[in-house]
Coordinates of C-alpha atoms in Angstrom, one line a residue:
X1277 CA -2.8 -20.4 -3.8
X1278 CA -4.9 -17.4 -3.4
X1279 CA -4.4 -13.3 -4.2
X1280 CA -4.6 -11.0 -1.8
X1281 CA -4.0 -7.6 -1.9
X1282 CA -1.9 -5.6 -0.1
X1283 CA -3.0 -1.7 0.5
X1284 CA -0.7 1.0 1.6
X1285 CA -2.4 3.4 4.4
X1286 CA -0.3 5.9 4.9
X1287 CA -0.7 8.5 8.0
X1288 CA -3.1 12.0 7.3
X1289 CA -1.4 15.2 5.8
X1290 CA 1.2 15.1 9.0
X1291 CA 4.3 14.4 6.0
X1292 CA 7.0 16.8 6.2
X1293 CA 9.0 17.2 2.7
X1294 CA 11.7 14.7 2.3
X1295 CA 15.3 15.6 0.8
X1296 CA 16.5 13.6 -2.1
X1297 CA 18.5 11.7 -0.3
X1298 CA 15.4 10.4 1.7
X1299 CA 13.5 10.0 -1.4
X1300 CA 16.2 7.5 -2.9
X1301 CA 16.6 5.7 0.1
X1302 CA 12.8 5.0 0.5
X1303 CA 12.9 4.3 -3.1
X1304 CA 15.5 1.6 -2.4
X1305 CA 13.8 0.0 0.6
X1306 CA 10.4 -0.3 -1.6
X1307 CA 12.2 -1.9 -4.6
X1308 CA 14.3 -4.0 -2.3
X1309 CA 10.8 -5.5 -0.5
X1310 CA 9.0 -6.0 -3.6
X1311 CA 11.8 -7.8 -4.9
X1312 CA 12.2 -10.0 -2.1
X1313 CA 8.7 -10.7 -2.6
X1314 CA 9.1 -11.5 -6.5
X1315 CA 12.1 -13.4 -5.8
X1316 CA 9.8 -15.7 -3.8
X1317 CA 7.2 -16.1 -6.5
X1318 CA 4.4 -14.5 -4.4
X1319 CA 4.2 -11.3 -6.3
X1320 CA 1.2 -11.6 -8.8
X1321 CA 0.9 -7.7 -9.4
X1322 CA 3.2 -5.1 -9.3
X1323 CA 0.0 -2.6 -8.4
X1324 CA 0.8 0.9 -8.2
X1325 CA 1.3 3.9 -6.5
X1326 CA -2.1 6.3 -5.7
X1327 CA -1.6 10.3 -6.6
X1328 CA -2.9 11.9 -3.0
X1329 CA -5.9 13.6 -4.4
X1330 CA -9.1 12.2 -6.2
X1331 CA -12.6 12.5 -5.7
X1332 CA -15.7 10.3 -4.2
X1333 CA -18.7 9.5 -5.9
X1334 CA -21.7 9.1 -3.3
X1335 CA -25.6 8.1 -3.1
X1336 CA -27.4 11.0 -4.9
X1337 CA -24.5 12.0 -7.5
X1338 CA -22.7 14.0 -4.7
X1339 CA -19.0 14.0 -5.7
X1340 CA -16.6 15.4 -3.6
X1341 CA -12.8 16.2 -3.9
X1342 CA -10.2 14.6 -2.0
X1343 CA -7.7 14.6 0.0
X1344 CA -9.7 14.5 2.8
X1345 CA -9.1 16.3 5.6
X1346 CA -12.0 14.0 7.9
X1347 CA -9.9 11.4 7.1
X1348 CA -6.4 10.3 9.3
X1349 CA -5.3 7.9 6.9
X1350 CA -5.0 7.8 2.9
X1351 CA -4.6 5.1 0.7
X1352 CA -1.2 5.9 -1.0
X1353 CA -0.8 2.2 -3.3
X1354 CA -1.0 -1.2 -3.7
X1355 CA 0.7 -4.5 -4.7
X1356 CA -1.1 -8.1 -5.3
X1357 CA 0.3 -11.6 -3.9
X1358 CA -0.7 -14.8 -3.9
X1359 CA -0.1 -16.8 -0.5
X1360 CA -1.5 -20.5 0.6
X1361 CA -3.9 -18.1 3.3
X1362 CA -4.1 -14.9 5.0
X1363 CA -1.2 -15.6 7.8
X1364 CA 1.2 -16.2 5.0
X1365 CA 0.4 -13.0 3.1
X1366 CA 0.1 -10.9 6.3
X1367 CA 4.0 -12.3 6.4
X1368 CA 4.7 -11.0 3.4
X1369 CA 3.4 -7.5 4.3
X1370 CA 6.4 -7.7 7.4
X1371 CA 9.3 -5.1 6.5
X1372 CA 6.7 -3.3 4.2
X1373 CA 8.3 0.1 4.4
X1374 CA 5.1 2.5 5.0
X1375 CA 5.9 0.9 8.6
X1376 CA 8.6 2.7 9.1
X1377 CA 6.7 6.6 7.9
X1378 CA 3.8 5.3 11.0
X1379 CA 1.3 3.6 7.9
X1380 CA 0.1 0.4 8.3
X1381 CA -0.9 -2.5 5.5
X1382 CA -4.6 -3.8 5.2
X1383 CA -4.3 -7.5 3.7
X1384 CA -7.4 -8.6 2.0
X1385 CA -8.2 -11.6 0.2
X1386 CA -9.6 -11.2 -3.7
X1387 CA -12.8 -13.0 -5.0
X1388 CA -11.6 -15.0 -7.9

C-alpha cells in the first residue's frame, strides 16, 4: 500500500453564499464520503480544511497575500489514503463532493 493525497481545488472567487440548509447538506455529503472511505480502511489521514486566504513566500523574500485573484482555482483541503496504486486512489476520489460545486481533485502519490 501506498499514501496518496487527495487535494481539494475548488473553483476561483465565483461562490455565491450558501443558506444553512446548503451548508448542512454539503456538510453531510463530505462526512458521508470520508466515511465511506474510512469504512474501507483506505483513510490514513483525516487532513483538513484550508481557510481561503494566506500568503506566498517567493525567491528574494517577496511575500505576498492571498487569495489570489491571478489564480482560477484555490486549494480549499485535503485528506490522505493509502491505495495498492494511483488508479485505485483516483477511485476513491469518485463522488468527492467539490465535484458537484465545479472543483476537481488532484491525486498525488507521497514519498515515504
Amino acid at each position: 500500500m501506498k499514501d496518496f493525497i487527495l487535494l481539494f481545488r475548488q473553483a476561483g472567487n465565483e461562490q455565491s453564499p450558501l443558506t444553512a440548509e446548503e451548508i448542512a447538506t454539503t456538510n453531510k455529503k463530505w462526512h458521508d464520503w470520508i466515511a465511506d472511505i474510512e469504512a474501507q480502511g483506505k483513510l490514513k489521514d483525516h487532513g483538513s480544511r484550508l481557510e481561503p486566504a494566506g500568503k506566498v513566500l517567493k525567491p528574494g523574500g517577496v511575500i505576498t497575500d492571498g487569495p489570489f485573484v491571478e489564480i482560477r482555482e484555490r486549494l480549499g483541503g485535503f485528506i490522505v489514503v493509502s491505495a495498492e496504486n494511483l488508479d485505485e486512489a483516483t477511485t476513491l476520489a469518485h463522488g468527492c463532493p467539490i465535484l458537484e460545486s465545479n472543483g476537481s481533485v488532484e491525486i498525488r502519490a507521497l514519498f515515504v
